[in-house]
mmCIF file of C-alpha atoms and ligand atoms in Angstrom:
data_model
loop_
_atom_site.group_PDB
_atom_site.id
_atom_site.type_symbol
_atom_site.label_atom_id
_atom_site.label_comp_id
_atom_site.label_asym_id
_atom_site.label_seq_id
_atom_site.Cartn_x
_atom_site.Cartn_y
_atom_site.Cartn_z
ATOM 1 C CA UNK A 1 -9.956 12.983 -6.208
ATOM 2 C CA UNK A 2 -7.933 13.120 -2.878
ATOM 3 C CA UNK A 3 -4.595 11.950 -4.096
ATOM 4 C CA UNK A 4 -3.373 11.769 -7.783
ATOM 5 C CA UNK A 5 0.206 10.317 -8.620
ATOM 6 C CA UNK A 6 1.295 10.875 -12.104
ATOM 7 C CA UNK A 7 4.624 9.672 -13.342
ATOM 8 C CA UNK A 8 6.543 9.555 -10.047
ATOM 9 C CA UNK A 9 10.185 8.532 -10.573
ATOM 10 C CA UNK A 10 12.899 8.689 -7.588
ATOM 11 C CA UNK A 11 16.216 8.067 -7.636
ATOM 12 C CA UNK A 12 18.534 7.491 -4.836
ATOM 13 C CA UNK A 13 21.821 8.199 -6.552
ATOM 14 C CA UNK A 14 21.351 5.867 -9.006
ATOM 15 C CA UNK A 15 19.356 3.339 -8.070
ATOM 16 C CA UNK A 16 15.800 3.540 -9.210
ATOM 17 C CA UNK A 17 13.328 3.365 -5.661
ATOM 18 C CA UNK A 18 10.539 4.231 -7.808
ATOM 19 C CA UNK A 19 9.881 4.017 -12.146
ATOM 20 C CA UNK A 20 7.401 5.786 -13.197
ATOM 21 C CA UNK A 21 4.293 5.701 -10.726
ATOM 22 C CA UNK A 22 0.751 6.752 -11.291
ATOM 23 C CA UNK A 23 -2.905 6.292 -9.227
ATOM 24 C CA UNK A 24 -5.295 7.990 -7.863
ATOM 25 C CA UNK A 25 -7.301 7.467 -5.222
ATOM 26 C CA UNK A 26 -11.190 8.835 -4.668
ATOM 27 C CA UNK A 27 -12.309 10.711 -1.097
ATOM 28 C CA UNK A 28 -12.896 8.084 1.345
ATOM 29 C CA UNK A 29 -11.310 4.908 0.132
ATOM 30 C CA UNK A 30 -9.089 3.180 2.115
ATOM 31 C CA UNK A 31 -5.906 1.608 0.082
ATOM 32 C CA UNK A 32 -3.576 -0.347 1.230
ATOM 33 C CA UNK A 33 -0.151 -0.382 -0.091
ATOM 34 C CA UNK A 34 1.553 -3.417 -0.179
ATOM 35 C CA UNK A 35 4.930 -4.773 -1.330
ATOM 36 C CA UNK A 36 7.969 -6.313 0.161
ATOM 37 C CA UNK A 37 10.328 -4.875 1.712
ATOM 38 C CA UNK A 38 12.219 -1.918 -0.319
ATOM 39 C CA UNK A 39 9.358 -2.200 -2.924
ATOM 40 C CA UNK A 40 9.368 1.886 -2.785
ATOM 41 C CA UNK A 41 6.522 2.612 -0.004
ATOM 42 C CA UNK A 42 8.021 4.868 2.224
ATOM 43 C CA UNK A 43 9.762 6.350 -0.452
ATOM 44 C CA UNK A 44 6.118 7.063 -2.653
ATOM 45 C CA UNK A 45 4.551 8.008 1.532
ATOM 46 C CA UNK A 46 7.341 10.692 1.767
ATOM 47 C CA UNK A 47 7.141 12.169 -1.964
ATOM 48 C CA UNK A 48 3.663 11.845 -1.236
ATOM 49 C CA UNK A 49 3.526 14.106 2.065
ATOM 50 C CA UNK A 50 5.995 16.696 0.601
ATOM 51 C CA UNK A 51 9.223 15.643 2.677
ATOM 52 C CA UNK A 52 10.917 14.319 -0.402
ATOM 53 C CA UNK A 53 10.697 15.221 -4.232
ATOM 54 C CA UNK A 54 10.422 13.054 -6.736
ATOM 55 C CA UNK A 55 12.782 13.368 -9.974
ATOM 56 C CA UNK A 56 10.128 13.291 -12.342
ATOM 57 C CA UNK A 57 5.989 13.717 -12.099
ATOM 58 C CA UNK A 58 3.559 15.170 -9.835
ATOM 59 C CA UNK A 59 1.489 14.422 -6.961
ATOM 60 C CA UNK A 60 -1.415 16.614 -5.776
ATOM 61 C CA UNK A 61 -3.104 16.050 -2.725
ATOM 62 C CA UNK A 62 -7.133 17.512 -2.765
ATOM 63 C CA UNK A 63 -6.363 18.850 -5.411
ATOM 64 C CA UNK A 64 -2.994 20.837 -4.144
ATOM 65 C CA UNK A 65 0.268 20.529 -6.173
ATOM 66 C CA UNK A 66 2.224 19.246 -3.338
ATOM 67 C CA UNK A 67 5.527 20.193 -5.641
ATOM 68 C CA UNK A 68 4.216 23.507 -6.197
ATOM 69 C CA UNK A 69 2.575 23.675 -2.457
ATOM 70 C CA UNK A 70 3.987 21.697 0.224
ATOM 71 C CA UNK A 71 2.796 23.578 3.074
ATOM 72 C CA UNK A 72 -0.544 24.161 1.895
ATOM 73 C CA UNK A 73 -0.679 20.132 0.823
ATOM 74 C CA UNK A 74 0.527 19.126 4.503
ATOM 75 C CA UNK A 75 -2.594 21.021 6.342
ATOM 76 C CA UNK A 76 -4.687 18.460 4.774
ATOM 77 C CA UNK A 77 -2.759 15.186 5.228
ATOM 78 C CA UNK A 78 -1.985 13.366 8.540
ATOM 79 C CA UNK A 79 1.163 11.266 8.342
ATOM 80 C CA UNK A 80 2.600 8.631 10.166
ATOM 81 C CA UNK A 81 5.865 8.128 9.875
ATOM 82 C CA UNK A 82 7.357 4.382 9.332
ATOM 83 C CA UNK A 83 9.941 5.507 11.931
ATOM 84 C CA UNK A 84 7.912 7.751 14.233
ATOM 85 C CA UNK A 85 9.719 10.199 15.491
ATOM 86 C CA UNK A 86 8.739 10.825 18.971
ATOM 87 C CA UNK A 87 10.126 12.481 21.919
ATOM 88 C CA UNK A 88 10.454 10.198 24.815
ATOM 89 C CA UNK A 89 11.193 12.336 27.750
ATOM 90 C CA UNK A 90 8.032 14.391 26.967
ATOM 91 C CA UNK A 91 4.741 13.881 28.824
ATOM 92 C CA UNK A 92 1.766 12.938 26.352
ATOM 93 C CA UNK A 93 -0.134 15.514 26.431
ATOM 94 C CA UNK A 94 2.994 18.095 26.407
ATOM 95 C CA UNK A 95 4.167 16.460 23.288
ATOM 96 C CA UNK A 96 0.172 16.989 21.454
ATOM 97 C CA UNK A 97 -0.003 20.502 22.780
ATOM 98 C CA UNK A 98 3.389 21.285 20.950
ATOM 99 C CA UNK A 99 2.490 19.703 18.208
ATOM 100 C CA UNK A 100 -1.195 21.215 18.356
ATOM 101 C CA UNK A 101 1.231 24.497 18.209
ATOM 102 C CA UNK A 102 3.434 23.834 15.217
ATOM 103 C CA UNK A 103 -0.341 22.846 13.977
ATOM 104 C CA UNK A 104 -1.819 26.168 15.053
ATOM 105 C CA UNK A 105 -4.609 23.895 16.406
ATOM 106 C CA UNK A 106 -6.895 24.674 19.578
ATOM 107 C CA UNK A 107 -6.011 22.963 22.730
ATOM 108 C CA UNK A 108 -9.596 21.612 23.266
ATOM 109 C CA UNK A 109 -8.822 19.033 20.406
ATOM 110 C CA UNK A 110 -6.442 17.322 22.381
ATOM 111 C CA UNK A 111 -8.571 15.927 24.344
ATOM 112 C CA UNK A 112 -10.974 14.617 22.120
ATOM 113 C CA UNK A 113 -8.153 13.236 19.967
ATOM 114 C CA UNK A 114 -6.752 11.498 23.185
ATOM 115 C CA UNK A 115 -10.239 10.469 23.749
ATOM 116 C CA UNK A 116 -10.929 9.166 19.473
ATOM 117 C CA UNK A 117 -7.397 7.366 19.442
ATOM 118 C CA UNK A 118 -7.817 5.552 23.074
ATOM 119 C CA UNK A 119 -5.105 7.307 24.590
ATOM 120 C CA UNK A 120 -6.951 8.219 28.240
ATOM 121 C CA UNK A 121 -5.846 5.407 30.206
ATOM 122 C CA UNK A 122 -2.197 6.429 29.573
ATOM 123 C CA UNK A 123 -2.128 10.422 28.460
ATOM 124 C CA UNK A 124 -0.806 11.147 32.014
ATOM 125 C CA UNK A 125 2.668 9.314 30.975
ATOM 126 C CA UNK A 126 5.939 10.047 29.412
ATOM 127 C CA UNK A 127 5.881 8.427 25.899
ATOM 128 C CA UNK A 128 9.458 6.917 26.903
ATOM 129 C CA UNK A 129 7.038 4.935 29.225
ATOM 130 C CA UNK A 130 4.523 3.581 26.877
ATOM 131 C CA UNK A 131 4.117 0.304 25.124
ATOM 132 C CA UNK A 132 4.434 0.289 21.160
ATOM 133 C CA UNK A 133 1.247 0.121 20.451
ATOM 134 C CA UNK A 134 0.394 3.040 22.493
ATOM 135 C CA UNK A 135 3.507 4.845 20.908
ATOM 136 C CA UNK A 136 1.659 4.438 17.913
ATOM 137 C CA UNK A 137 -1.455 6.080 19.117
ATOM 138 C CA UNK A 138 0.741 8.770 20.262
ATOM 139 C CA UNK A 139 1.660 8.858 16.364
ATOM 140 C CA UNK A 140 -1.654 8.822 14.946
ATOM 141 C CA UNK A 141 -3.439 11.019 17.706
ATOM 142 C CA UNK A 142 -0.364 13.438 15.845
ATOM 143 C CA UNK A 143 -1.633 12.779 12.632
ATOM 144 C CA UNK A 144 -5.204 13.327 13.416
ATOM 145 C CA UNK A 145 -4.850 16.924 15.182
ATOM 146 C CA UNK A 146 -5.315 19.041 12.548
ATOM 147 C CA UNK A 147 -8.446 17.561 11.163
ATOM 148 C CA UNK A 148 -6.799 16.570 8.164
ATOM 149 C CA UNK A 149 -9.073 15.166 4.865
ATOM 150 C CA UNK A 150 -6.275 12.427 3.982
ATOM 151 C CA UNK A 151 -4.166 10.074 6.165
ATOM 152 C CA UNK A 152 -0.911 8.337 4.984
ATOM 153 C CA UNK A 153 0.277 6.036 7.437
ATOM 154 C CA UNK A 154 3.369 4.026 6.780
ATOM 155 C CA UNK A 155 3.264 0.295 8.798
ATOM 156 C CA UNK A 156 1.360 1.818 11.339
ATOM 157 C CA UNK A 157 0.714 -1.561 13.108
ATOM 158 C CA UNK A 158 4.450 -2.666 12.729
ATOM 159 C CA UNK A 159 6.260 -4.010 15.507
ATOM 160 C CA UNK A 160 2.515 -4.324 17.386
ATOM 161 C CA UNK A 161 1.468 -7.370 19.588
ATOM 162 C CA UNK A 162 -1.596 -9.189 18.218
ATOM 163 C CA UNK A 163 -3.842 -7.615 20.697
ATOM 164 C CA UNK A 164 -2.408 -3.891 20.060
ATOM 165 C CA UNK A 165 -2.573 -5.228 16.295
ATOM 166 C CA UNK A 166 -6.193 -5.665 15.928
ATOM 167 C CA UNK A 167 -7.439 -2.392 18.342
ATOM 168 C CA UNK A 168 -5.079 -0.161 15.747
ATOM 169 C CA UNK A 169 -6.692 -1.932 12.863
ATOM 170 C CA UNK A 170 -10.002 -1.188 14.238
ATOM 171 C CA UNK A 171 -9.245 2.270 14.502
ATOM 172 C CA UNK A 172 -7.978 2.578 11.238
ATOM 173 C CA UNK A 173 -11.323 1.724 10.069
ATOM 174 C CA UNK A 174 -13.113 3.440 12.225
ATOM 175 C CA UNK A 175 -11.078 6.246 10.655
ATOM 176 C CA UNK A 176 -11.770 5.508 7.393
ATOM 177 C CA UNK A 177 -15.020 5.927 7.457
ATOM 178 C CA UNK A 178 -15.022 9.630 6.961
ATOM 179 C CA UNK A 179 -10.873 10.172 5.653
ATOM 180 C CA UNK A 180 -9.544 9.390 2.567
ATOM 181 C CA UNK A 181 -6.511 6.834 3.871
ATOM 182 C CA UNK A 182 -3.263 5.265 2.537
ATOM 183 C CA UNK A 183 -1.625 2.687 4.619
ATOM 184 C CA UNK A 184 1.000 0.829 3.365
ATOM 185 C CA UNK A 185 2.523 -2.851 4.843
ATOM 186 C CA UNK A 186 3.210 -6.033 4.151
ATOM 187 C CA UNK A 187 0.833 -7.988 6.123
ATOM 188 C CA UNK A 188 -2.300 -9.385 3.779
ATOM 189 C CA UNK A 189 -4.723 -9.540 6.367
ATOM 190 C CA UNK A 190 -4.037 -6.022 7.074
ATOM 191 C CA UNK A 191 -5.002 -5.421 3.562
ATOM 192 C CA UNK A 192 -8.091 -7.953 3.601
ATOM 193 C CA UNK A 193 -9.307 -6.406 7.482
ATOM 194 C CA UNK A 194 -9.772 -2.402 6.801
ATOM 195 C CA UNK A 195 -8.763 -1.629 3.158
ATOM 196 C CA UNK A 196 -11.251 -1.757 -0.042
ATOM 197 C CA UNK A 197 -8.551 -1.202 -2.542
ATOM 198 C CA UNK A 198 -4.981 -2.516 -2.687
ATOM 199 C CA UNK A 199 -2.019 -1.621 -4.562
ATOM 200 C CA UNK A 200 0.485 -3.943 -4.668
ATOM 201 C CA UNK A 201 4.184 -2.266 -5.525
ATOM 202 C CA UNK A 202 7.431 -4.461 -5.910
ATOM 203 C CA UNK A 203 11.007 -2.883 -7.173
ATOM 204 C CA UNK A 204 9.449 0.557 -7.291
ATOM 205 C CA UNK A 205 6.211 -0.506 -10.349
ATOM 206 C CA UNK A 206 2.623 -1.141 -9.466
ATOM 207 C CA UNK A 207 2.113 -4.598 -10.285
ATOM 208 C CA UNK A 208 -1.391 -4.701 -9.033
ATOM 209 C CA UNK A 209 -4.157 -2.511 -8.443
ATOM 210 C CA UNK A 210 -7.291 -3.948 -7.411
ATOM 211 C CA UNK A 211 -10.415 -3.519 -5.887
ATOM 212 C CA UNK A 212 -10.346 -6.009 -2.870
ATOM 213 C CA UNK A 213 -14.322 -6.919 -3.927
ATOM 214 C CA UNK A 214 -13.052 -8.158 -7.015
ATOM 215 C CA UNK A 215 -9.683 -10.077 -5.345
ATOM 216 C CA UNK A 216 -13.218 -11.816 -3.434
ATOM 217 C CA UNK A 217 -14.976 -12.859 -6.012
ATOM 218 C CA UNK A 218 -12.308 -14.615 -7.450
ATOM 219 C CA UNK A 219 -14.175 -14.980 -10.787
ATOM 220 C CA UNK A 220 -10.362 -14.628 -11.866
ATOM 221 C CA UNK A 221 -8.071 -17.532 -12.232
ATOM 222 C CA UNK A 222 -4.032 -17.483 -12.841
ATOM 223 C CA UNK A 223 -2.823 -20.531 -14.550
ATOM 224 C CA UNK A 224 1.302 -20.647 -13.966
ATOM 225 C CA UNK A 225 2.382 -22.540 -17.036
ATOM 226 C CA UNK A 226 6.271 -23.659 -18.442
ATOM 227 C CA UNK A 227 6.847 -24.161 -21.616
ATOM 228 C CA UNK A 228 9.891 -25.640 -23.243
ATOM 229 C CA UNK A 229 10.629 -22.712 -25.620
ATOM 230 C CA UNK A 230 10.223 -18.933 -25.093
ATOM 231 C CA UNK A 231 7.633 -17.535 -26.579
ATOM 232 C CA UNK A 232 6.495 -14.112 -27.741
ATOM 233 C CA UNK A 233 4.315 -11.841 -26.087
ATOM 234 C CA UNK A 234 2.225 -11.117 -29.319
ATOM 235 C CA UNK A 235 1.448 -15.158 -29.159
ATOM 236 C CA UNK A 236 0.359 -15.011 -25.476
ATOM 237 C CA UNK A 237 -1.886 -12.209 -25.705
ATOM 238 C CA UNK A 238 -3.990 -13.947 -28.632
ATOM 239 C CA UNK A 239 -5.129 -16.224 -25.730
ATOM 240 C CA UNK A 240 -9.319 -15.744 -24.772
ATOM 241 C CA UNK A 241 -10.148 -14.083 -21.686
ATOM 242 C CA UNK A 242 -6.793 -13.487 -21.048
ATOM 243 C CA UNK A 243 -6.891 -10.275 -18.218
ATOM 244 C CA UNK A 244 -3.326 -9.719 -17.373
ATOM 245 C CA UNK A 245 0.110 -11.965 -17.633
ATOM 246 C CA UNK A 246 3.468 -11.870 -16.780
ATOM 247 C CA UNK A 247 6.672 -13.485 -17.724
ATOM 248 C CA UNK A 248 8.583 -15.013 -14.948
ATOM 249 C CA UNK A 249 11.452 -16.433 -16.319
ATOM 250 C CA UNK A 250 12.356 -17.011 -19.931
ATOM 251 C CA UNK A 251 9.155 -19.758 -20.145
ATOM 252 C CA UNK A 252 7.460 -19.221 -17.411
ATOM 253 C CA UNK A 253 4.210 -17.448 -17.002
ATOM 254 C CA UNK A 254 1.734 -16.044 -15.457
ATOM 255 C CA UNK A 255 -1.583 -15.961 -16.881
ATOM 256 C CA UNK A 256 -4.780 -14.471 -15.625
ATOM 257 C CA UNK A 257 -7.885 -15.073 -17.424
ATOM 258 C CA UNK A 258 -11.619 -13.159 -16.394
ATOM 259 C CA UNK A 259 -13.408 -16.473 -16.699
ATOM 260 C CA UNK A 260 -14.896 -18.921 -14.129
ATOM 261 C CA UNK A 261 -14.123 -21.641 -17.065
ATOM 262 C CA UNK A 262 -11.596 -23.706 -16.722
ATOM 263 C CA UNK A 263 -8.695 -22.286 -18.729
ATOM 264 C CA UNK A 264 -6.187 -25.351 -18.396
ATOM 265 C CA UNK A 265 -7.711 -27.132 -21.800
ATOM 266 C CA UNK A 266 -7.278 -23.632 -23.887
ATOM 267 C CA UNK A 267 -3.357 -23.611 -22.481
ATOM 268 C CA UNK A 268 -2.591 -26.794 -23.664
ATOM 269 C CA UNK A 269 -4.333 -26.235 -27.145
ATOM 270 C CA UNK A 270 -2.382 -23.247 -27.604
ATOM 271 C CA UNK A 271 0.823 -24.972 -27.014
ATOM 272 C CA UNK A 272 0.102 -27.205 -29.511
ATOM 273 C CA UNK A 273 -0.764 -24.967 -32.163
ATOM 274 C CA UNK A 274 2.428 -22.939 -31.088
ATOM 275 C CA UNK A 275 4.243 -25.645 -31.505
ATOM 276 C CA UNK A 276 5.371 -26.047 -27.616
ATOM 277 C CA UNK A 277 5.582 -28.651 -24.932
ATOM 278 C CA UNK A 278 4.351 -27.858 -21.709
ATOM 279 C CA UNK A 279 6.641 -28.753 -19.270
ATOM 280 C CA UNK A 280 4.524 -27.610 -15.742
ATOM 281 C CA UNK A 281 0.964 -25.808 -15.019
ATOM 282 C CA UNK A 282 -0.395 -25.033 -12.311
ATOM 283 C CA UNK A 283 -3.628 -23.322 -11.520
ATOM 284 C CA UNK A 284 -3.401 -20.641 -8.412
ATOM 285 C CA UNK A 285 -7.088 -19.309 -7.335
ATOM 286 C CA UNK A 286 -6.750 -15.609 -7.194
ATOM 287 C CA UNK A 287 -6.575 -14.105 -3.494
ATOM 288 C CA UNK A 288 -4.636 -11.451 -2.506
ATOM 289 C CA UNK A 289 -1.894 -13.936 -0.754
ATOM 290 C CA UNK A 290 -1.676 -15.429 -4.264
ATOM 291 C CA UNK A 291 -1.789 -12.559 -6.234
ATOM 292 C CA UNK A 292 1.084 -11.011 -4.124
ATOM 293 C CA UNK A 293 3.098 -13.802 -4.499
ATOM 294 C CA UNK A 294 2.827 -14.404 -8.079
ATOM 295 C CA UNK A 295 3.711 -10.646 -8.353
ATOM 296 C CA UNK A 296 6.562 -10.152 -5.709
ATOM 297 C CA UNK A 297 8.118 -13.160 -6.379
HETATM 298 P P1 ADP B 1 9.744 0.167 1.546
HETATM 299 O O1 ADP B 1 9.172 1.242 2.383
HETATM 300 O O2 ADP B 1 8.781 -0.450 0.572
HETATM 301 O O3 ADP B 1 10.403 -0.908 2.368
HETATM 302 P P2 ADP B 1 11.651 2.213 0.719
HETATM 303 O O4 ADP B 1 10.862 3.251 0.008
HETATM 304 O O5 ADP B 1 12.052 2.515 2.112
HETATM 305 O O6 ADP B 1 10.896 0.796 0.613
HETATM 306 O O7 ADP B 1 12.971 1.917 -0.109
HETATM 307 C C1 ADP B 1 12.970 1.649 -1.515
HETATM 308 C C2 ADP B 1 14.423 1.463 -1.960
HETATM 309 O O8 ADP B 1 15.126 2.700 -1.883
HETATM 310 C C3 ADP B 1 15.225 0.487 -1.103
HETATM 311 O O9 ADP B 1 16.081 -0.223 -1.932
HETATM 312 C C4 ADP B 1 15.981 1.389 -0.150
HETATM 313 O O10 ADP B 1 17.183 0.795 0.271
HETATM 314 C C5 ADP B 1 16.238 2.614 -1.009
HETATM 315 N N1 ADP B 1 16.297 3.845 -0.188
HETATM 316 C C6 ADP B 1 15.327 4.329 0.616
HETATM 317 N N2 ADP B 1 15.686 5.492 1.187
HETATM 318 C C7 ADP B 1 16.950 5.754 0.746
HETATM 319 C C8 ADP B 1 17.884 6.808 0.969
HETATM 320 N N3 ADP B 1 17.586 7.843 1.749
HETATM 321 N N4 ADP B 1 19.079 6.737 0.328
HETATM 322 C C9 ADP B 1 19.382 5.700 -0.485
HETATM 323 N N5 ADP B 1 18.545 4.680 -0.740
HETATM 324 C C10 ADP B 1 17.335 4.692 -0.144
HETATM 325 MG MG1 MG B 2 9.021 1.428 4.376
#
């Protein structure tokens, strides 16, 4: 397991950024970590890379108590900041060697990280000089130096131009293929392009966590139904094939059956015996943009 979340709670004075958090995620899967804005991302990224603590749980990173370990955790992650950090009036390749020597890293990696993160055509420049998007390879060529097992990189293609967009994507898979990464944003094609796993977040709870193979096959379906009463929990859940639901508003919800039948006629039958009216239903076919807005909404 390369990162295991158990419990997590912050507080920022009193408000609640994160209740009670747990996943894990296996070497070499790529997760993306989506949610809206202030859903408790950076917040989980920093607890996460040891720059914050969390009020309650524990996070381990390979297998090191970042708590208990910080410094030990941090020599195997590579972080990107959401607000990067970087010094503008440095040169780019003065800026890796001091952080290669904060890193206790050899020079010669430089190069080849300038090289893996297609930094050459611009390494000779101040960062103050460069576009965003090759800011951002400044960030993750930072990230990278140390070799690290695990990346967490917070919006890294934020603020990027649709060009800049997809060349950071691709490297972010290219990445992946042999690092354990964590990338959170809000973008859904983000999620669909490099990640095989997504965790959706939203007022600090996992509301999702999915393989993005099952999101595809869409053997799911989520039927949005009103009724004109409230009605228990302990009713809904007698449904068949009911996966997962979720109460909206007082009538209103969310139901998610593992079927490919259509689930529509079993609704309405079970209003009837519940004594109910239905007063709307509508059927969504489970992709991610669905899912995310039936569970951010
Ligand atoms: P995200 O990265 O998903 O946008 P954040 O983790 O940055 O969300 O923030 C989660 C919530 O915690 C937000 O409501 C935000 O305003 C609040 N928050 C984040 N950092 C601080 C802080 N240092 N002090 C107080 N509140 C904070
Ligand atoms: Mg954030």
């Amino acid at each position: 397991m390369s990162i295991k979340v158990v419990g997590v709670t912050k507080l920022y004075d009193s408000q609640k950024a994160l209740h009670n958090i747990s996943f894990s995620i296996d070497k070499g899967s790529v997760v993306g970590f989506l949610g809206p804005n202030g859903a408790g991302k950076s917040t989980m990224m920093k607890i996460l890379t040891g720059y914050i603590e969390p009020n309650e749980g524990a996070v381990c990173v390979n297998g090191i108590d970042v708590l208990e370990n910080p410094i030990d955790a941090q020599r195997c992650i590579g972080y990107l900041p959401e607000h990067n950090p970087l010094y503008t009036e440095m040169y780019v390749k003065e800026y890796l060697q001091f952080q290669a020597a904060i890193y206790k890293v050899h020079k010669k990696a430089i190069s080849e990280i300038i090289d893996r993160v297609g930094l050459t055509p611009e390494s000779h420049k101040k960062i103050g000089q460069l576009s965003k998007g090759y800011m951002q390879r400044v960030g993750l060529a930072t990230a990278l130096l140390h070799n690290p097992e695990v990346l967490i990189l917070d919006e890294p293609t934020t603020g990027l131009d649709p060009n800049q967009l997809i060349e950071i994507r691709a490297l972010i898979k290219e990445l992946g293929k042999d690092k354990t990464v964590l990338l959170s944003t809000h973008i859904m094609q983000e999620v669909e392009a490099v990640c095989d796993r997504v965790i959706i977040i939203n007022k600090g709870k996992i509301v999702v966590d999915k393989l993005m193979n099952e999101i595809r096959s869409n053997h799911n379906q989520t039927i949005e139904v009103t009724f004109d009463y409230k009605i228990e929990e302990q009713f809904i859940k007698k449904l068949p094939n009911l996966e997962s639901y979720k109460n909206n508003y007082d009538t209103t919800w969310f139901l998610t059956f593992a079927t490919d039948k259509d689930m529509r006629a079993d609704v309405f039958d079970f209003a009837q015996e519940n004594g109910l009216k239905i007063l709307g239903l509508n059927t969504h076919n489970q992709n991610l943009e669905n899912l995310f807005r039936d569970y951010t909404n």
